[in-house]
Amino acid sequence: MAVADNSFSMSTMFNALPYSKGISGFIPPPGFAPRASATPLHAALFNLMTDGEGVSYFKGMISKSDKTVLQRMASLLTSDSDYFMAIVTNKYGSRRVQKLLGKSDDVDALFCAAILRRFLHITTDKYASYVTIRATVVFDKEIKKAIYEHVLYHALDLACDQHGCIALNDIITDADDPYYRDQLLDLVASNALWLSNDASGNFVVQHVLTLYDLRCTHNIAVNLFGHCIELSFKKYGSYIVEKLLEAEESMVVVVVELLDCDGDTLMRLARNEFGNFVVVKALRFTKAMSKIDLFWGLVQKLMPFLHLLRRSHGSNIASILDSFKLRC
């Protein structure tokens, strides 16, 4: 059976979907293994969505399409979970699906159902995850709730995934529903210790601390109390502790732990390649925030090790202590 027309027109798409660059719909495009129920229309649409050279062509077609055509297109794209996954895990497919989101509630409902069917797989994929992120921005409030419920349920799985943690951070930042935003922040705070020790999860803890939500920051500090020194010896853990020092609500928690540890531990931390930045920040921020008692406590505890600090990663700390001695 021959294809009568190889030119593409959205208005005639579902009568005879054109095949970009003359590719026949009967030949499955690379990356897609259609099921027995798949049609030439599926193959041609796959090619349209994933062709790396068809960006302007796709934009032009979408701009000229009415809601009815877009809904039929969305229906075809979401008719099979494997088919949808093959498209959204493609760099160009992901971008083009994102362009279709927010066009109408009917279209969004179809895409929402498709996302939820493979939610964790989609939201932990390098490219497909941006479809979920975009959905939480442009979907109607009621449709968006279903996405938020899945985000909340799978939040820890997302946080501990290389790409999922990026998606979770973006979703938390853009969350416009106070209930779900607070629920996600509380979940991160209550699991702060576990996440802080995870290769991907620590980025989520770092991120929520940059949102300067006072309640969340306080809760994270409380849950990390007793573990701040341990974290400060680690590269990414030290970043988290440094961020805690930047907020008055959490700074005291960290400094009290530094003051409570024995002198040898504080000296080793001050000379550590990562921990020295924590100690420097503790000195600077206790002084800047006029926490004189805490600042003095750190100075007095570090002063006996001044000669050792000068010959190590603690040289910046030694400089602070030296300047203090000169002023005295």
Short mmCIF file of C-alpha atoms in Angstrom, two decimals:
data_model
loop_
_atom_site.label_atom_id
_atom_site.label_comp_id
_atom_site.label_asym_id
_atom_site.label_seq_id
_atom_site.Cartn_x
_atom_site.Cartn_y
_atom_site.Cartn_z
CA MET A 1 0.00 0.00 0.00
CA ALA A 2 1.58 3.26 -1.09
CA VAL A 3 1.37 6.58 0.74
CA ALA A 4 -0.43 9.09 -1.42
CA ASP A 5 0.92 12.29 0.08
CA ASN A 6 4.25 12.88 1.81
CA SER A 7 3.70 16.57 2.58
CA PHE A 8 2.70 17.48 6.15
CA SER A 9 -0.41 19.45 7.10
CA MET A 10 -1.96 19.37 10.55
CA SER A 11 -5.41 19.85 9.09
CA THR A 12 -5.14 16.54 7.22
CA MET A 13 -2.96 14.80 9.76
CA PHE A 14 -5.42 12.14 10.84
CA ASN A 15 -6.49 11.35 7.31
CA ALA A 16 -2.99 10.91 5.95
CA LEU A 17 -0.26 11.98 8.32
CA PRO A 18 2.65 13.20 6.17
CA TYR A 19 6.07 11.68 6.50
CA SER A 20 8.90 14.14 6.97
CA LYS A 21 11.71 13.72 4.44
CA GLY A 22 9.73 11.03 2.64
CA ILE A 23 9.98 8.39 5.40
CA SER A 24 7.18 5.90 5.02
CA GLY A 25 4.91 5.36 8.01
CA PHE A 26 5.24 1.63 7.52
CA ILE A 27 8.93 1.76 8.48
CA PRO A 28 9.36 2.09 12.27
CA PRO A 29 11.70 5.03 12.99
CA PRO A 30 14.87 4.42 15.04
CA GLY A 31 14.17 4.14 18.77
CA PHE A 32 10.60 2.90 18.45
CA ALA A 33 9.57 -0.73 18.35
CA PRO A 34 5.80 -0.57 17.71
CA ARG A 35 3.38 -3.14 19.00
CA ALA A 36 1.16 -5.07 16.69
CA SER A 37 -1.58 -2.48 17.24
CA ALA A 38 0.65 0.41 16.14
CA THR A 39 -0.25 2.06 12.85
CA PRO A 40 1.67 3.96 10.17
CA LEU A 41 0.25 7.04 11.88
CA HIS A 42 2.14 6.18 15.08
CA ALA A 43 5.42 5.79 13.21
CA ALA A 44 5.00 9.04 11.28
CA LEU A 45 4.03 10.96 14.40
CA PHE A 46 7.04 9.52 16.23
CA ASN A 47 9.25 10.84 13.45
CA LEU A 48 7.60 14.26 13.64
CA MET A 49 8.14 14.46 17.42
CA THR A 50 11.75 13.24 17.52
CA ASP A 51 13.33 14.55 14.29
CA GLY A 52 16.24 16.72 15.41
CA GLU A 53 16.01 18.97 12.36
CA GLY A 54 12.29 19.67 12.48
CA VAL A 55 12.09 22.25 15.28
CA SER A 56 10.80 25.26 13.32
CA TYR A 57 8.55 22.97 11.27
CA PHE A 58 6.92 21.60 14.40
CA LYS A 59 6.44 25.06 15.94
CA GLY A 60 4.80 26.32 12.78
CA MET A 61 2.34 23.45 12.67
CA ILE A 62 1.37 23.74 16.31
CA SER A 63 0.75 27.47 16.01
CA LYS A 64 -1.76 26.80 13.20
CA SER A 65 -3.59 23.93 14.89
CA ASP A 66 -6.90 24.27 16.72
CA LYS A 67 -7.74 22.55 20.01
CA THR A 68 -9.53 19.69 18.30
CA VAL A 69 -6.47 18.74 16.25
CA LEU A 70 -4.20 19.11 19.28
CA GLN A 71 -6.47 16.88 21.32
CA ARG A 72 -6.45 14.18 18.66
CA MET A 73 -2.68 14.46 18.45
CA ALA A 74 -2.36 14.17 22.25
CA SER A 75 -4.69 11.18 22.21
CA LEU A 76 -2.46 9.39 19.72
CA LEU A 77 0.74 10.31 21.57
CA THR A 78 -0.62 8.97 24.85
CA SER A 79 -2.44 5.91 23.46
CA ASP A 80 0.35 3.53 24.53
CA SER A 81 2.68 3.91 27.51
CA ASP A 82 5.72 2.44 25.76
CA TYR A 83 5.14 4.68 22.76
CA PHE A 84 4.83 7.76 24.97
CA MET A 85 7.98 6.81 26.89
CA ALA A 86 9.94 6.38 23.66
CA ILE A 87 9.01 9.94 22.69
CA VAL A 88 9.52 11.78 25.98
CA THR A 89 12.86 10.08 26.70
CA ASN A 90 14.11 11.51 23.40
CA LYS A 91 15.73 14.96 23.67
CA TYR A 92 13.57 16.51 20.95
CA GLY A 93 10.51 14.48 21.82
CA SER A 94 10.58 15.81 25.38
CA ARG A 95 10.84 19.40 24.20
CA ARG A 96 7.96 19.04 21.77
CA VAL A 97 5.67 17.34 24.24
CA GLN A 98 6.39 20.23 26.62
CA LYS A 99 5.21 22.61 23.89
CA LEU A 100 1.88 20.79 23.80
CA LEU A 101 1.24 21.12 27.54
CA GLY A 102 -1.04 23.88 28.76
CA LYS A 103 -2.91 24.22 25.46
CA SER A 104 -6.25 23.07 26.91
CA ASP A 105 -7.58 21.15 29.89
CA ASP A 106 -8.64 18.25 27.66
CA VAL A 107 -5.16 17.92 26.18
CA ASP A 108 -3.56 18.27 29.61
CA ALA A 109 -5.80 15.56 31.04
CA LEU A 110 -4.53 13.11 28.43
CA PHE A 111 -0.90 13.98 29.09
CA CYS A 112 -1.42 13.92 32.86
CA ALA A 113 -2.77 10.36 32.68
CA ALA A 114 0.20 9.29 30.53
CA ILE A 115 2.70 10.86 32.94
CA LEU A 116 1.11 9.22 35.96
CA ARG A 117 1.14 5.76 34.35
CA ARG A 118 4.97 5.86 34.19
CA PHE A 119 5.57 8.62 36.71
CA LEU A 120 8.78 7.42 38.35
CA HIS A 121 10.37 6.30 35.07
CA ILE A 122 9.50 9.60 33.41
CA THR A 123 10.54 11.85 36.29
CA THR A 124 13.92 10.16 36.74
CA ASP A 125 14.85 10.31 33.06
CA LYS A 126 17.33 12.91 31.80
CA TYR A 127 14.91 14.32 29.21
CA ALA A 128 11.47 13.05 30.17
CA SER A 129 11.72 14.58 33.65
CA TYR A 130 11.29 18.03 32.13
CA VAL A 131 7.84 17.00 30.93
CA THR A 132 6.80 16.43 34.56
CA ILE A 133 8.39 19.71 35.62
CA ARG A 134 6.57 21.60 32.88
CA ALA A 135 3.29 19.92 33.80
CA THR A 136 3.50 21.22 37.38
CA VAL A 137 3.85 24.74 35.98
CA VAL A 138 1.19 24.92 33.27
CA PHE A 139 -1.50 22.40 34.24
CA ASP A 140 -4.77 23.60 35.72
CA LYS A 141 -4.83 23.51 39.53
CA GLU A 142 -7.11 20.49 39.73
CA ILE A 143 -5.17 18.45 37.15
CA LYS A 144 -1.91 19.49 38.80
CA LYS A 145 -2.99 18.01 42.14
CA ALA A 146 -2.69 14.49 40.74
CA ILE A 147 0.91 15.24 39.74
CA TYR A 148 1.69 16.69 43.16
CA GLU A 149 0.29 13.61 44.89
CA HIS A 150 2.68 11.41 42.92
CA VAL A 151 5.59 13.76 43.57
CA LEU A 152 4.89 13.59 47.29
CA TYR A 153 4.56 9.80 47.26
CA HIS A 154 7.79 9.29 45.30
CA ALA A 155 9.71 12.29 46.68
CA LEU A 156 12.46 10.30 48.40
CA ASP A 157 12.95 8.08 45.35
CA LEU A 158 13.28 11.20 43.21
CA ALA A 159 15.63 12.86 45.69
CA CYS A 160 18.05 9.92 45.55
CA ASP A 161 18.17 9.77 41.76
CA GLN A 162 20.68 11.61 39.57
CA HIS A 163 18.02 13.24 37.41
CA GLY A 164 15.10 12.90 39.78
CA CYS A 165 16.74 15.21 42.34
CA ILE A 166 16.94 17.97 39.73
CA ALA A 167 13.28 17.50 38.87
CA LEU A 168 12.27 17.52 42.54
CA ASN A 169 14.20 20.72 43.19
CA ASP A 170 12.49 22.47 40.28
CA ILE A 171 9.06 21.21 41.32
CA ILE A 172 9.54 22.41 44.91
CA THR A 173 10.74 25.81 43.71
CA ASP A 174 7.81 26.33 41.34
CA ALA A 175 5.12 24.76 43.55
CA ASP A 176 2.21 27.20 43.71
CA ASP A 177 0.10 25.12 46.07
CA PRO A 178 1.10 25.99 49.68
CA TYR A 179 -0.13 22.65 51.03
CA TYR A 180 1.99 20.49 48.71
CA ARG A 181 4.99 22.81 48.96
CA ASP A 182 4.96 22.60 52.75
CA GLN A 183 4.46 18.83 52.63
CA LEU A 184 7.50 18.44 50.38
CA LEU A 185 9.64 20.73 52.52
CA ASP A 186 8.62 18.84 55.66
CA LEU A 187 9.48 15.54 54.00
CA VAL A 188 12.96 16.78 53.07
CA ALA A 189 13.51 18.20 56.56
CA SER A 190 12.42 15.03 58.36
CA ASN A 191 14.77 12.94 56.18
CA ALA A 192 17.57 15.51 56.15
CA LEU A 193 20.23 13.24 57.67
CA TRP A 194 19.65 10.38 55.26
CA LEU A 195 19.42 12.71 52.26
CA SER A 196 22.53 14.64 53.32
CA ASN A 197 24.56 11.44 53.11
CA ASP A 198 23.20 10.47 49.70
CA ALA A 199 25.08 11.35 46.51
CA SER A 200 21.98 12.94 44.96
CA GLY A 201 19.81 13.62 48.00
CA ASN A 202 22.30 16.11 49.43
CA PHE A 203 21.57 18.41 46.50
CA VAL A 204 17.91 18.49 47.52
CA VAL A 205 18.79 19.47 51.09
CA GLN A 206 21.15 22.16 49.79
CA HIS A 207 18.46 23.44 47.47
CA VAL A 208 15.65 23.77 50.01
CA LEU A 209 18.02 25.66 52.31
CA THR A 210 18.48 28.27 49.56
CA LEU A 211 14.71 28.88 49.60
CA TYR A 212 15.11 30.45 53.06
CA ASP A 213 11.94 28.95 54.44
CA LEU A 214 12.47 29.61 58.16
CA ARG A 215 10.45 26.64 59.42
CA CYS A 216 12.11 24.21 57.03
CA THR A 217 15.60 25.55 57.78
CA HIS A 218 14.99 25.20 61.51
CA ASN A 219 13.68 21.64 61.13
CA ILE A 220 16.66 20.61 59.01
CA ALA A 221 19.06 22.05 61.58
CA VAL A 222 17.31 20.21 64.41
CA ASN A 223 17.41 16.92 62.51
CA LEU A 224 21.10 17.36 61.68
CA PHE A 225 22.14 18.36 65.19
CA GLY A 226 24.82 15.97 66.38
CA HIS A 227 25.84 15.15 62.82
CA CYS A 228 27.09 18.54 61.58
CA ILE A 229 30.75 17.79 62.32
CA GLU A 230 30.53 14.42 60.59
CA LEU A 231 28.97 16.07 57.54
CA SER A 232 31.56 18.87 57.55
CA PHE A 233 34.34 16.39 56.81
CA LYS A 234 32.59 15.52 53.51
CA LYS A 235 32.54 17.64 50.37
CA TYR A 236 28.78 17.93 49.84
CA GLY A 237 27.97 17.58 53.51
CA SER A 238 30.11 20.62 54.24
CA TYR A 239 28.06 22.62 51.71
CA ILE A 240 24.92 21.81 53.69
CA VAL A 241 26.49 22.84 57.00
CA GLU A 242 27.77 26.07 55.45
CA LYS A 243 24.25 26.93 54.31
CA LEU A 244 22.94 26.26 57.82
CA LEU A 245 25.47 28.81 59.11
CA GLU A 246 24.03 31.48 56.83
CA ALA A 247 20.69 31.62 58.64
CA GLU A 248 20.47 32.79 62.24
CA GLU A 249 17.76 30.20 62.97
CA SER A 250 20.14 27.34 62.22
CA MET A 251 23.57 28.88 62.78
CA VAL A 252 23.39 28.48 66.55
CA VAL A 253 22.70 24.75 66.22
CA VAL A 254 25.88 24.23 64.19
CA VAL A 255 28.13 26.40 66.33
CA VAL A 256 26.95 24.80 69.57
CA GLU A 257 27.96 21.43 68.12
CA LEU A 258 31.38 22.83 67.20
CA LEU A 259 31.84 24.17 70.71
CA ASP A 260 30.72 20.93 72.33
CA CYS A 261 33.21 18.72 70.47
CA ASP A 262 36.69 18.07 71.90
CA GLY A 263 39.58 20.28 70.86
CA ASP A 264 41.29 17.61 68.79
CA THR A 265 38.16 17.05 66.68
CA LEU A 266 37.74 20.79 66.07
CA MET A 267 41.42 21.09 65.14
CA ARG A 268 41.15 18.23 62.65
CA LEU A 269 38.02 19.78 61.18
CA ALA A 270 39.72 23.16 60.86
CA ARG A 271 42.61 21.54 58.96
CA ASN A 272 40.37 19.40 56.75
CA GLU A 273 40.06 20.31 53.06
CA PHE A 274 36.29 20.70 53.40
CA GLY A 275 35.79 21.32 57.10
CA ASN A 276 38.01 24.40 57.16
CA PHE A 277 35.41 26.28 55.10
CA VAL A 278 32.78 25.43 57.72
CA VAL A 279 34.94 26.76 60.55
CA VAL A 280 35.79 29.94 58.62
CA LYS A 281 32.12 30.58 57.95
CA ALA A 282 31.23 29.87 61.58
CA LEU A 283 33.74 32.52 62.72
CA ARG A 284 32.63 35.10 60.18
CA PHE A 285 28.90 34.66 60.66
CA THR A 286 28.92 34.53 64.45
CA LYS A 287 30.78 37.83 64.39
CA ALA A 288 28.60 39.36 61.64
CA MET A 289 25.41 38.37 63.50
CA SER A 290 26.81 39.76 66.77
CA LYS A 291 26.78 36.36 68.46
CA ILE A 292 29.81 37.46 70.46
CA ASP A 293 29.65 34.66 73.01
CA LEU A 294 29.71 32.03 70.25
CA PHE A 295 32.44 33.85 68.35
CA TRP A 296 34.61 34.11 71.48
CA GLY A 297 34.01 30.47 72.27
CA LEU A 298 35.30 29.42 68.83
CA VAL A 299 38.31 31.73 69.02
CA GLN A 300 39.37 30.47 72.44
CA LYS A 301 38.93 26.84 71.41
CA LEU A 302 40.96 27.29 68.21
CA MET A 303 43.75 29.51 69.53
CA PRO A 304 45.87 26.67 71.03
CA PHE A 305 46.12 25.18 67.54
CA LEU A 306 47.12 28.39 65.75
CA HIS A 307 50.60 27.13 64.88
CA LEU A 308 49.16 23.99 63.29
CA LEU A 309 46.50 25.89 61.37
CA ARG A 310 49.11 28.07 59.66
CA ARG A 311 50.59 25.02 57.93
CA SER A 312 47.44 23.41 56.56
CA HIS A 313 44.04 23.94 54.95
CA GLY A 314 43.31 26.00 58.06
CA SER A 315 45.47 28.93 56.96
CA ASN A 316 42.40 31.10 56.43
CA ILE A 317 41.34 30.36 59.98
CA ALA A 318 44.83 31.24 61.20
CA SER A 319 44.57 34.58 59.42
CA ILE A 320 41.31 35.36 61.23
CA LEU A 321 42.83 34.41 64.59
CA ASP A 322 45.99 36.44 63.87
CA SER A 323 43.96 39.54 63.00
CA PHE A 324 42.02 39.09 66.22
CA LYS A 325 45.26 38.87 68.23
CA LEU A 326 46.58 42.09 66.65
CA ARG A 327 43.43 44.00 67.55
CA CYS A 328 43.67 42.73 71.09
#
